[in-house]
Amino acid sequence: MSQRYTGLIERYRDRLPVADDARLISLGEGATPLIRLHNIPRDIGFGGELYVKYEGLNPTGSFKDRGMTMAVTQAVAEGAKAIICASTGNTSAAAAAYAARAGITAFVLIPDGKIAMGKLAQAMMHGARIIQIAGNFDAGMRLVREVAEQTPVTIVNSINPYRLQGQKTAAFEIVEDLGRAPDYHCLPVGNAGNITAHWIGYSECAATHHDAVTKACSYCGGRCAYAGGGNGERPTMVGYQANGSAPFLRGSMVDEPDTVATAIRIGHPQSWDAAWVVREESGGWFDELTDEEILATQKQLAAREGVFCEPASAASLAGALRDISRGRIADGTSVVCTLTGHGLKDPDIAISQGSKIETVPATLDAVSAVIGEAV
Ligand SMILES: *Cc1c(COP(=O)(O)O)cnc(C)c1O
């Protein structure tokens, strides 16, 4: 049998709601690397295991592909001719790509200004119908709900339950890779769909996927810690927001969210209730970071570990590093930080804070002089 990886639906079909005869709309999403960091833990004297789940390596460069393969597969199965979403950028990129793959139309509502260049380029290239509104994500989301009531278009935002079903598979992969759940799982939080999806995934791992009689784990083949029959082990879930856009810290909706991390520039999270349940059940917490802290960690991760993520993604690691330094995350524990999107999504931010270009004459002397200074 062929070993070619063909995406997360085929990989986890037995635990996803997909009809046997469904036409799968896939671009080979999932199976992203869980990279153990070495330099940063050494720098800060952390004796535990610190990992990043590099979701930026999905086909369109963000974790949104995990949900989109499910949502578009289901939409096509139901006969939809068009899908629609509001987006800070990555949902529109994923919706556009999977719609192209399926041969249906994607309508995307984007906020004016505040969308990262890479994401806009993707939606344009995949042929989406791009509707820019004079308003923010939250306004776009409201409009999408209203339009979908009157018009036969399927919403593919994370309020579509198939999205979270696809996204839960990231937790399956982590448990397989580590042989158990980590002690802590840290994520950036916008609409809070992803933190909810991970909790669903970990909960399913812990509770249901080990046959009590045979002790066989139905997805890891018996390698993981749950192979004894589901011991209920799940991580503490920690969600980080940008302080200008932190409804979970305020305890109520924020009407004018603002942050350089545009992917989490959301003031009215769609999975509000669910995320509070995740915090409660996992014994976790929410915390907030300044834009400066987020950008400093984005650069630190790229420069010290060779891993390039977009600003919003760096919120997970920035928060984890701060909580490690404060002892809220104990030394010696295992920590996974989700890097939700690729750094190339937002080249403007990267160029504004990365290494500067050194301009010299096109001569051996000039180039040697620069190198000679450094070695
Ligand atoms: C969508 C997105 C988020 C936020 O995820 P939610 O499920 O809305 O909480 C974070 N980072 C990136 C890069 C995203 O695209």
mmCIF file of C-alpha atoms and ligand atoms in Angstrom:
data_model
loop_
_atom_site.group_PDB
_atom_site.id
_atom_site.type_symbol
_atom_site.label_atom_id
_atom_site.label_comp_id
_atom_site.label_asym_id
_atom_site.label_seq_id
_atom_site.Cartn_x
_atom_site.Cartn_y
_atom_site.Cartn_z
ATOM 1 C CA MET A 1 0.000 0.000 0.000
ATOM 2 C CA SER A 2 1.221 3.507 -0.791
ATOM 3 C CA GLN A 3 2.675 5.440 2.139
ATOM 4 C CA ARG A 4 2.025 8.840 0.568
ATOM 5 C CA TYR A 5 0.544 11.232 3.127
ATOM 6 C CA THR A 6 -2.754 12.563 1.817
ATOM 7 C CA GLY A 7 -3.976 14.831 4.560
ATOM 8 C CA LEU A 8 -5.561 14.676 7.976
ATOM 9 C CA ILE A 9 -9.014 13.436 6.969
ATOM 10 C CA GLU A 10 -7.652 10.195 5.581
ATOM 11 C CA ARG A 11 -5.212 9.921 8.481
ATOM 12 C CA TYR A 12 -7.861 10.319 11.198
ATOM 13 C CA ARG A 13 -10.980 9.381 9.291
ATOM 14 C CA ASP A 14 -12.296 7.117 12.057
ATOM 15 C CA ARG A 15 -12.529 10.037 14.475
ATOM 16 C CA LEU A 16 -13.825 12.718 12.136
ATOM 17 C CA PRO A 17 -17.414 13.274 10.982
ATOM 18 C CA VAL A 18 -16.951 12.482 7.286
ATOM 19 C CA ALA A 19 -19.354 10.424 5.168
ATOM 20 C CA ASP A 20 -17.834 7.293 3.614
ATOM 21 C CA ASP A 21 -18.590 8.483 0.094
ATOM 22 C CA ALA A 22 -17.570 12.126 0.601
ATOM 23 C CA ARG A 23 -15.265 13.679 -1.967
ATOM 24 C CA LEU A 24 -12.307 14.766 0.166
ATOM 25 C CA ILE A 25 -11.063 18.306 -0.451
ATOM 26 C CA SER A 26 -7.464 18.152 0.717
ATOM 27 C CA LEU A 27 -4.107 19.781 0.063
ATOM 28 C CA GLY A 28 -2.121 17.431 2.309
ATOM 29 C CA GLU A 29 -2.615 19.518 5.467
ATOM 30 C CA GLY A 30 -1.534 18.320 8.917
ATOM 31 C CA ALA A 31 1.485 16.227 9.955
ATOM 32 C CA THR A 32 3.363 19.394 10.910
ATOM 33 C CA PRO A 33 6.649 19.141 12.831
ATOM 34 C CA LEU A 34 6.858 19.350 16.604
ATOM 35 C CA ILE A 35 10.236 21.044 16.961
ATOM 36 C CA ARG A 36 12.089 20.879 20.277
ATOM 37 C CA LEU A 37 13.761 24.191 21.076
ATOM 38 C CA HIS A 38 17.364 24.005 22.311
ATOM 39 C CA ASN A 39 18.929 27.450 22.378
ATOM 40 C CA ILE A 40 16.149 29.450 24.024
ATOM 41 C CA PRO A 41 15.610 26.995 26.937
ATOM 42 C CA ARG A 42 19.380 27.009 27.503
ATOM 43 C CA ASP A 43 19.430 30.823 27.422
ATOM 44 C CA ILE A 44 16.778 31.036 30.122
ATOM 45 C CA GLY A 45 17.893 28.012 32.147
ATOM 46 C CA PHE A 46 14.724 25.980 31.606
ATOM 47 C CA GLY A 47 15.301 22.313 32.407
ATOM 48 C CA GLY A 48 12.050 21.019 30.940
ATOM 49 C CA GLU A 49 11.094 20.236 27.349
ATOM 50 C CA LEU A 50 9.950 23.158 25.230
ATOM 51 C CA TYR A 51 8.413 22.413 21.837
ATOM 52 C CA VAL A 52 6.846 24.435 19.061
ATOM 53 C CA LYS A 53 4.169 22.895 16.842
ATOM 54 C CA TYR A 54 4.955 24.607 13.551
ATOM 55 C CA GLU A 55 1.516 25.028 12.009
ATOM 56 C CA GLY A 56 2.932 27.563 9.576
ATOM 57 C CA LEU A 57 4.016 24.553 7.500
ATOM 58 C CA ASN A 58 0.466 23.709 6.502
ATOM 59 C CA PRO A 59 -0.320 24.167 2.761
ATOM 60 C CA THR A 60 -1.491 27.768 3.017
ATOM 61 C CA GLY A 61 0.815 28.580 5.917
ATOM 62 C CA SER A 62 -1.501 28.396 8.930
ATOM 63 C CA PHE A 63 -3.452 25.948 11.093
ATOM 64 C CA LYS A 64 -6.656 27.159 9.399
ATOM 65 C CA ASP A 65 -6.074 24.460 6.750
ATOM 66 C CA ARG A 66 -6.871 21.737 9.297
ATOM 67 C CA GLY A 67 -10.332 23.145 9.776
ATOM 68 C CA MET A 68 -10.826 24.165 6.172
ATOM 69 C CA THR A 69 -10.293 20.682 4.709
ATOM 70 C CA MET A 70 -13.168 19.494 6.915
ATOM 71 C CA ALA A 71 -15.438 22.503 6.395
ATOM 72 C CA VAL A 72 -15.068 22.514 2.597
ATOM 73 C CA THR A 73 -15.373 18.727 2.317
ATOM 74 C CA GLN A 74 -18.659 18.971 4.234
ATOM 75 C CA ALA A 75 -19.869 21.995 2.245
ATOM 76 C CA VAL A 76 -19.258 20.128 -1.026
ATOM 77 C CA ALA A 77 -20.996 17.019 0.350
ATOM 78 C CA GLU A 78 -24.039 19.196 1.098
ATOM 79 C CA GLY A 79 -24.001 20.586 -2.441
ATOM 80 C CA ALA A 80 -22.767 24.099 -1.599
ATOM 81 C CA LYS A 81 -21.682 26.206 -4.566
ATOM 82 C CA ALA A 82 -20.089 28.925 -2.449
ATOM 83 C CA ILE A 83 -18.484 29.455 0.944
ATOM 84 C CA ILE A 84 -18.054 32.673 2.878
ATOM 85 C CA CYS A 85 -15.948 33.881 5.793
ATOM 86 C CA ALA A 86 -14.884 36.971 7.644
ATOM 87 C CA SER A 87 -11.160 36.968 8.130
ATOM 88 C CA THR A 88 -8.169 38.756 9.549
ATOM 89 C CA GLY A 89 -6.293 37.012 6.694
ATOM 90 C CA ASN A 90 -5.475 33.370 7.277
ATOM 91 C CA THR A 91 -9.028 32.055 7.125
ATOM 92 C CA SER A 92 -9.497 33.836 3.802
ATOM 93 C CA ALA A 93 -6.260 32.362 2.426
ATOM 94 C CA ALA A 94 -7.337 28.861 3.434
ATOM 95 C CA ALA A 95 -10.935 29.299 2.264
ATOM 96 C CA ALA A 96 -9.712 30.608 -1.090
ATOM 97 C CA ALA A 97 -7.317 27.698 -1.629
ATOM 98 C CA TYR A 98 -9.726 24.926 -0.621
ATOM 99 C CA ALA A 99 -12.547 26.499 -2.642
ATOM 100 C CA ALA A 100 -10.253 26.555 -5.673
ATOM 101 C CA ARG A 101 -9.443 22.904 -5.062
ATOM 102 C CA ALA A 102 -13.147 22.072 -4.801
ATOM 103 C CA GLY A 103 -14.172 24.177 -7.798
ATOM 104 C CA ILE A 104 -16.549 26.410 -5.812
ATOM 105 C CA THR A 105 -16.556 30.134 -5.050
ATOM 106 C CA ALA A 106 -15.082 31.687 -1.899
ATOM 107 C CA PHE A 107 -16.335 35.064 -0.697
ATOM 108 C CA VAL A 108 -14.062 36.646 1.895
ATOM 109 C CA LEU A 109 -14.786 39.731 3.977
ATOM 110 C CA ILE A 110 -11.617 41.447 5.109
ATOM 111 C CA PRO A 111 -11.167 44.471 7.364
ATOM 112 C CA ASP A 112 -9.910 47.691 5.793
ATOM 113 C CA GLY A 113 -6.141 48.129 6.114
ATOM 114 C CA LYS A 114 -4.837 45.761 8.839
ATOM 115 C CA ILE A 115 -4.410 42.634 6.697
ATOM 116 C CA ALA A 116 -0.953 41.161 6.235
ATOM 117 C CA MET A 117 0.343 41.276 2.653
ATOM 118 C CA GLY A 118 1.082 37.565 2.284
ATOM 119 C CA LYS A 119 -2.460 36.636 3.252
ATOM 120 C CA LEU A 120 -4.023 39.080 0.854
ATOM 121 C CA ALA A 121 -1.747 37.805 -1.929
ATOM 122 C CA GLN A 122 -2.994 34.275 -1.309
ATOM 123 C CA ALA A 123 -6.696 35.135 -1.437
ATOM 124 C CA MET A 124 -6.084 37.075 -4.661
ATOM 125 C CA MET A 125 -4.100 34.311 -6.355
ATOM 126 C CA HIS A 126 -6.605 31.600 -5.474
ATOM 127 C CA GLY A 127 -9.334 33.645 -7.112
ATOM 128 C CA ALA A 128 -11.512 34.448 -4.120
ATOM 129 C CA ARG A 129 -14.100 37.207 -4.329
ATOM 130 C CA ILE A 130 -12.537 39.659 -1.893
ATOM 131 C CA ILE A 131 -14.873 42.108 -0.203
ATOM 132 C CA GLN A 132 -13.175 44.747 1.897
ATOM 133 C CA ILE A 133 -15.421 46.374 4.460
ATOM 134 C CA ALA A 134 -15.005 49.672 6.284
ATOM 135 C CA GLY A 135 -14.908 47.877 9.623
ATOM 136 C CA ASN A 136 -12.951 45.330 11.644
ATOM 137 C CA PHE A 137 -13.124 41.525 11.879
ATOM 138 C CA ASP A 138 -15.972 41.592 14.374
ATOM 139 C CA ALA A 139 -18.100 43.702 12.026
ATOM 140 C CA GLY A 140 -17.262 41.323 9.167
ATOM 141 C CA MET A 141 -18.300 38.338 11.258
ATOM 142 C CA ARG A 142 -21.659 39.935 12.011
ATOM 143 C CA LEU A 143 -22.264 40.580 8.322
ATOM 144 C CA VAL A 144 -21.303 37.049 7.342
ATOM 145 C CA ARG A 145 -23.855 35.608 9.781
ATOM 146 C CA GLU A 146 -26.544 37.884 8.339
ATOM 147 C CA VAL A 147 -25.710 37.200 4.700
ATOM 148 C CA ALA A 148 -25.709 33.429 5.255
ATOM 149 C CA GLU A 149 -29.255 33.618 6.602
ATOM 150 C CA GLN A 150 -30.511 35.052 3.324
ATOM 151 C CA THR A 151 -28.228 33.481 0.738
ATOM 152 C CA PRO A 152 -27.199 29.862 0.056
ATOM 153 C CA VAL A 153 -23.563 30.216 1.108
ATOM 154 C CA THR A 154 -21.821 28.099 3.755
ATOM 155 C CA ILE A 155 -19.988 29.897 6.566
ATOM 156 C CA VAL A 156 -16.475 28.501 7.037
ATOM 157 C CA ASN A 157 -15.461 30.566 10.057
ATOM 158 C CA SER A 158 -14.777 28.592 13.218
ATOM 159 C CA ILE A 159 -18.474 28.791 14.186
ATOM 160 C CA ASN A 160 -18.763 26.023 11.557
ATOM 161 C CA PRO A 161 -18.379 22.932 13.789
ATOM 162 C CA TYR A 162 -16.442 21.025 11.132
ATOM 163 C CA ARG A 163 -13.616 23.542 11.500
ATOM 164 C CA LEU A 164 -12.926 22.584 15.116
ATOM 165 C CA GLN A 165 -13.209 18.904 14.249
ATOM 166 C CA GLY A 166 -10.379 19.266 11.753
ATOM 167 C CA GLN A 167 -8.307 21.421 14.080
ATOM 168 C CA LYS A 168 -8.509 18.920 16.958
ATOM 169 C CA THR A 169 -6.178 16.625 14.977
ATOM 170 C CA ALA A 170 -3.195 18.779 15.965
ATOM 171 C CA ALA A 171 -3.604 17.419 19.508
ATOM 172 C CA PHE A 172 -3.657 13.849 18.154
ATOM 173 C CA GLU A 173 -0.352 14.464 16.381
ATOM 174 C CA ILE A 174 1.271 15.917 19.497
ATOM 175 C CA VAL A 175 0.228 12.977 21.667
ATOM 176 C CA GLU A 176 1.601 10.599 19.048
ATOM 177 C CA ASP A 177 4.885 12.481 18.770
ATOM 178 C CA LEU A 178 5.473 12.761 22.525
ATOM 179 C CA GLY A 179 3.890 9.453 23.484
ATOM 180 C CA ARG A 180 1.667 11.409 25.897
ATOM 181 C CA ALA A 181 0.053 14.811 26.289
ATOM 182 C CA PRO A 182 2.396 17.660 27.295
ATOM 183 C CA ASP A 183 2.012 19.212 30.755
ATOM 184 C CA TYR A 184 1.152 22.598 29.241
ATOM 185 C CA HIS A 185 -0.193 23.648 25.861
ATOM 186 C CA CYS A 186 0.072 27.350 25.017
ATOM 187 C CA LEU A 187 -1.776 29.063 22.162
ATOM 188 C CA PRO A 188 -2.489 32.566 20.904
ATOM 189 C CA VAL A 189 -6.204 33.309 21.309
ATOM 190 C CA GLY A 190 -8.357 35.312 18.906
ATOM 191 C CA ASN A 191 -11.788 33.779 18.380
ATOM 192 C CA ALA A 192 -10.663 30.963 20.709
ATOM 193 C CA GLY A 193 -11.665 28.258 18.250
ATOM 194 C CA ASN A 194 -8.233 26.682 18.181
ATOM 195 C CA ILE A 195 -7.748 26.406 21.940
ATOM 196 C CA THR A 196 -11.203 24.803 22.072
ATOM 197 C CA ALA A 197 -10.362 22.412 19.239
ATOM 198 C CA HIS A 198 -7.145 21.313 20.931
ATOM 199 C CA TRP A 199 -9.043 20.610 24.136
ATOM 200 C CA ILE A 200 -11.519 18.465 22.200
ATOM 201 C CA GLY A 201 -8.597 16.577 20.682
ATOM 202 C CA TYR A 202 -6.776 15.996 23.956
ATOM 203 C CA SER A 203 -9.998 15.005 25.667
ATOM 204 C CA GLU A 204 -10.758 12.450 22.986
ATOM 205 C CA CYS A 205 -7.246 11.068 23.318
ATOM 206 C CA ALA A 206 -7.551 10.759 27.058
ATOM 207 C CA ALA A 207 -11.027 9.328 27.207
ATOM 208 C CA THR A 208 -12.132 7.334 24.263
ATOM 209 C CA HIS A 209 -9.501 6.037 21.958
ATOM 210 C CA HIS A 210 -8.232 3.160 23.957
ATOM 211 C CA ASP A 211 -10.179 0.021 23.852
ATOM 212 C CA ALA A 212 -10.723 -0.964 27.470
ATOM 213 C CA VAL A 213 -10.597 -4.657 26.630
ATOM 214 C CA THR A 214 -7.716 -4.933 24.185
ATOM 215 C CA LYS A 215 -5.829 -1.915 25.617
ATOM 216 C CA ALA A 216 -5.065 -1.058 22.023
ATOM 217 C CA CYS A 217 -4.836 2.601 21.222
ATOM 218 C CA SER A 218 -6.786 3.048 18.044
ATOM 219 C CA TYR A 219 -4.715 5.865 16.661
ATOM 220 C CA CYS A 220 -1.183 5.487 17.988
ATOM 221 C CA GLY A 221 -1.006 1.712 17.772
ATOM 222 C CA GLY A 222 -0.185 1.426 21.463
ATOM 223 C CA ARG A 223 2.800 3.780 21.631
ATOM 224 C CA CYS A 224 1.246 6.533 23.697
ATOM 225 C CA ALA A 225 0.767 6.811 27.442
ATOM 226 C CA TYR A 226 -2.966 6.275 27.087
ATOM 227 C CA ALA A 227 -2.477 2.719 25.877
ATOM 228 C CA GLY A 228 -3.377 1.520 29.350
ATOM 229 C CA GLY A 229 -6.976 2.503 28.755
ATOM 230 C CA GLY A 230 -7.358 6.262 28.879
ATOM 231 C CA ASN A 231 -6.090 7.722 32.134
ATOM 232 C CA GLY A 232 -7.626 11.136 31.648
ATOM 233 C CA GLU A 233 -4.282 12.852 31.296
ATOM 234 C CA ARG A 234 -4.684 16.196 29.539
ATOM 235 C CA PRO A 235 -2.537 19.317 29.450
ATOM 236 C CA THR A 236 -3.117 22.579 31.239
ATOM 237 C CA MET A 237 -4.316 24.925 28.490
ATOM 238 C CA VAL A 238 -2.951 28.466 28.452
ATOM 239 C CA GLY A 239 -4.260 31.175 26.124
ATOM 240 C CA TYR A 240 -2.393 34.396 25.345
ATOM 241 C CA GLN A 241 -3.834 37.590 23.913
ATOM 242 C CA ALA A 242 -2.376 40.912 22.829
ATOM 243 C CA ASN A 243 -3.116 43.503 25.507
ATOM 244 C CA GLY A 244 -4.898 45.813 23.066
ATOM 245 C CA SER A 245 -7.172 42.964 22.093
ATOM 246 C CA ALA A 246 -7.745 40.927 25.237
ATOM 247 C CA PRO A 247 -11.432 40.305 25.968
ATOM 248 C CA PHE A 248 -10.590 37.187 28.019
ATOM 249 C CA LEU A 249 -8.493 39.326 30.352
ATOM 250 C CA ARG A 250 -11.118 42.068 30.578
ATOM 251 C CA GLY A 251 -13.899 39.547 31.158
ATOM 252 C CA SER A 252 -16.016 41.179 28.467
ATOM 253 C CA MET A 253 -16.003 42.041 24.773
ATOM 254 C CA VAL A 254 -13.638 44.715 23.445
ATOM 255 C CA ASP A 255 -15.089 47.019 20.799
ATOM 256 C CA GLU A 256 -11.945 48.573 19.312
ATOM 257 C CA PRO A 257 -9.332 45.797 19.404
ATOM 258 C CA ASP A 258 -5.855 46.800 18.337
ATOM 259 C CA THR A 259 -2.546 44.946 17.996
ATOM 260 C CA VAL A 260 0.303 44.484 15.540
ATOM 261 C CA ALA A 261 -0.586 40.776 15.673
ATOM 262 C CA THR A 262 -3.437 41.168 13.182
ATOM 263 C CA ALA A 263 -4.477 37.489 13.303
ATOM 264 C CA ILE A 264 -5.630 37.956 16.903
ATOM 265 C CA ARG A 265 -7.046 41.446 16.503
ATOM 266 C CA ILE A 266 -10.470 40.222 17.621
ATOM 267 C CA GLY A 267 -12.611 41.821 20.307
ATOM 268 C CA HIS A 268 -15.696 39.600 20.156
ATOM 269 C CA PRO A 269 -14.457 35.979 20.265
ATOM 270 C CA GLN A 270 -16.864 33.524 18.662
ATOM 271 C CA SER A 271 -15.921 30.659 21.013
ATOM 272 C CA TRP A 272 -16.226 32.753 24.191
ATOM 273 C CA ASP A 273 -18.174 30.275 26.341
ATOM 274 C CA ALA A 274 -16.259 27.246 25.103
ATOM 275 C CA ALA A 275 -12.898 28.804 25.916
ATOM 276 C CA TRP A 276 -13.921 29.544 29.499
ATOM 277 C CA VAL A 277 -14.883 25.890 29.847
ATOM 278 C CA VAL A 278 -11.447 24.898 28.526
ATOM 279 C CA ARG A 279 -9.767 27.101 31.104
ATOM 280 C CA GLU A 280 -11.930 25.671 33.873
ATOM 281 C CA GLU A 281 -11.599 22.001 32.933
ATOM 282 C CA SER A 282 -7.870 22.140 32.244
ATOM 283 C CA GLY A 283 -6.940 24.284 35.239
ATOM 284 C CA GLY A 284 -5.403 26.775 32.822
ATOM 285 C CA TRP A 285 -5.376 30.536 32.476
ATOM 286 C CA PHE A 286 -5.381 33.476 30.071
ATOM 287 C CA ASP A 287 -2.764 36.187 30.032
ATOM 288 C CA GLU A 288 -1.853 39.148 27.864
ATOM 289 C CA LEU A 289 1.282 40.503 26.202
ATOM 290 C CA THR A 290 2.321 43.820 24.777
ATOM 291 C CA ASP A 291 3.016 44.140 21.068
ATOM 292 C CA GLU A 292 6.675 44.748 21.981
ATOM 293 C CA GLU A 293 6.887 41.440 23.869
ATOM 294 C CA ILE A 294 5.238 39.586 20.971
ATOM 295 C CA LEU A 295 7.580 41.052 18.350
ATOM 296 C CA ALA A 296 10.685 40.506 20.490
ATOM 297 C CA THR A 297 9.826 36.816 20.819
ATOM 298 C CA GLN A 298 9.053 36.501 17.111
ATOM 299 C CA LYS A 299 12.549 37.786 16.384
ATOM 300 C CA GLN A 300 14.199 35.735 19.149
ATOM 301 C CA LEU A 301 12.641 32.525 17.799
ATOM 302 C CA ALA A 302 13.715 33.285 14.243
ATOM 303 C CA ALA A 303 17.241 34.376 15.184
ATOM 304 C CA ARG A 304 17.991 31.822 17.922
ATOM 305 C CA GLU A 305 16.166 28.737 16.641
ATOM 306 C CA GLY A 306 15.676 29.252 12.891
ATOM 307 C CA VAL A 307 11.893 29.112 13.152
ATOM 308 C CA PHE A 308 9.953 31.933 11.503
ATOM 309 C CA CYS A 309 6.371 32.514 12.607
ATOM 310 C CA GLU A 310 4.006 35.428 12.236
ATOM 311 C CA PRO A 311 3.506 37.906 15.110
ATOM 312 C CA ALA A 312 0.266 36.407 16.475
ATOM 313 C CA SER A 313 1.918 32.993 16.677
ATOM 314 C CA ALA A 314 4.773 34.337 18.771
ATOM 315 C CA ALA A 315 2.294 35.266 21.509
ATOM 316 C CA SER A 316 2.174 31.600 22.576
ATOM 317 C CA LEU A 317 5.930 31.358 23.074
ATOM 318 C CA ALA A 318 6.252 34.870 24.522
ATOM 319 C CA GLY A 319 3.651 34.007 27.133
ATOM 320 C CA ALA A 320 5.173 30.621 27.898
ATOM 321 C CA LEU A 321 8.645 32.111 28.378
ATOM 322 C CA ARG A 322 7.283 34.732 30.753
ATOM 323 C CA ASP A 323 5.283 32.158 32.725
ATOM 324 C CA ILE A 324 8.377 29.934 32.927
ATOM 325 C CA SER A 325 10.426 32.841 34.260
ATOM 326 C CA ARG A 326 7.738 33.581 36.870
ATOM 327 C CA GLY A 327 7.507 29.917 37.881
ATOM 328 C CA ARG A 328 3.856 29.688 36.918
ATOM 329 C CA ILE A 329 4.959 27.012 34.450
ATOM 330 C CA ALA A 330 7.192 24.805 36.578
ATOM 331 C CA ASP A 331 10.737 23.877 35.621
ATOM 332 C CA GLY A 332 11.142 20.324 34.396
ATOM 333 C CA THR A 333 7.730 20.191 32.718
ATOM 334 C CA SER A 334 6.892 19.660 29.052
ATOM 335 C CA VAL A 335 5.440 22.611 27.174
ATOM 336 C CA VAL A 336 4.057 22.821 23.642
ATOM 337 C CA CYS A 337 3.515 26.207 21.998
ATOM 338 C CA THR A 338 1.440 26.342 18.833
ATOM 339 C CA LEU A 339 2.973 28.513 16.122
ATOM 340 C CA THR A 340 -0.247 29.218 14.278
ATOM 341 C CA GLY A 341 1.084 30.830 11.091
ATOM 342 C CA HIS A 342 4.213 31.252 8.957
ATOM 343 C CA GLY A 343 6.401 34.336 9.252
ATOM 344 C CA LEU A 344 6.239 34.975 5.512
ATOM 345 C CA LYS A 345 2.575 35.869 5.908
ATOM 346 C CA ASP A 346 3.571 39.290 7.176
ATOM 347 C CA PRO A 347 6.773 40.387 5.420
ATOM 348 C CA ASP A 348 6.315 44.058 6.311
ATOM 349 C CA ILE A 349 6.597 43.358 10.034
ATOM 350 C CA ALA A 350 9.635 41.154 9.500
ATOM 351 C CA ILE A 351 11.482 43.666 7.350
ATOM 352 C CA SER A 352 10.770 46.467 9.805
ATOM 353 C CA GLN A 353 12.432 44.637 12.705
ATOM 354 C CA GLY A 354 14.916 42.151 11.193
ATOM 355 C CA SER A 355 18.637 42.553 10.421
ATOM 356 C CA LYS A 356 19.514 45.628 8.408
ATOM 357 C CA ILE A 357 20.945 45.445 4.896
ATOM 358 C CA GLU A 358 24.603 46.492 4.591
ATOM 359 C CA THR A 359 25.206 48.240 1.263
ATOM 360 C CA VAL A 360 28.774 48.168 -0.106
ATOM 361 C CA PRO A 361 30.519 48.556 -3.498
ATOM 362 C CA ALA A 362 30.655 45.400 -5.673
ATOM 363 C CA THR A 363 34.310 44.736 -4.868
ATOM 364 C CA LEU A 364 36.156 41.913 -3.081
ATOM 365 C CA ASP A 365 37.701 44.414 -0.668
ATOM 366 C CA ALA A 366 34.372 45.830 0.416
ATOM 367 C CA VAL A 367 32.735 42.422 0.934
ATOM 368 C CA SER A 368 35.834 41.039 2.695
ATOM 369 C CA ALA A 369 35.892 44.027 4.997
ATOM 370 C CA VAL A 370 32.353 43.288 6.223
ATOM 371 C CA ILE A 371 33.115 39.592 6.739
ATOM 372 C CA GLY A 372 36.484 40.342 8.345
ATOM 373 C CA GLU A 373 34.786 42.380 11.047
ATOM 374 C CA ALA A 374 32.608 39.461 12.031
ATOM 375 C CA VAL A 375 34.928 36.412 12.016
HETATM 376 C C1 LIG B 1 -6.696 32.393 13.325
HETATM 377 C C2 LIG B 1 -5.388 32.640 13.948
HETATM 378 C C3 LIG B 1 -5.205 32.744 15.339
HETATM 379 C C4 LIG B 1 -6.353 32.718 16.300
HETATM 380 O O1 LIG B 1 -6.999 31.470 16.407
HETATM 381 P P1 LIG B 1 -8.444 31.416 17.065
HETATM 382 O O2 LIG B 1 -8.930 30.053 16.786
HETATM 383 O O3 LIG B 1 -9.248 32.478 16.377
HETATM 384 O O4 LIG B 1 -8.276 31.720 18.518
HETATM 385 C C5 LIG B 1 -3.936 32.909 15.827
HETATM 386 N N1 LIG B 1 -2.864 33.007 15.007
HETATM 387 C C6 LIG B 1 -3.002 32.917 13.678
HETATM 388 C C7 LIG B 1 -1.791 33.031 12.833
HETATM 389 C C8 LIG B 1 -4.253 32.726 13.099
HETATM 390 O O5 LIG B 1 -4.363 32.657 11.781
#
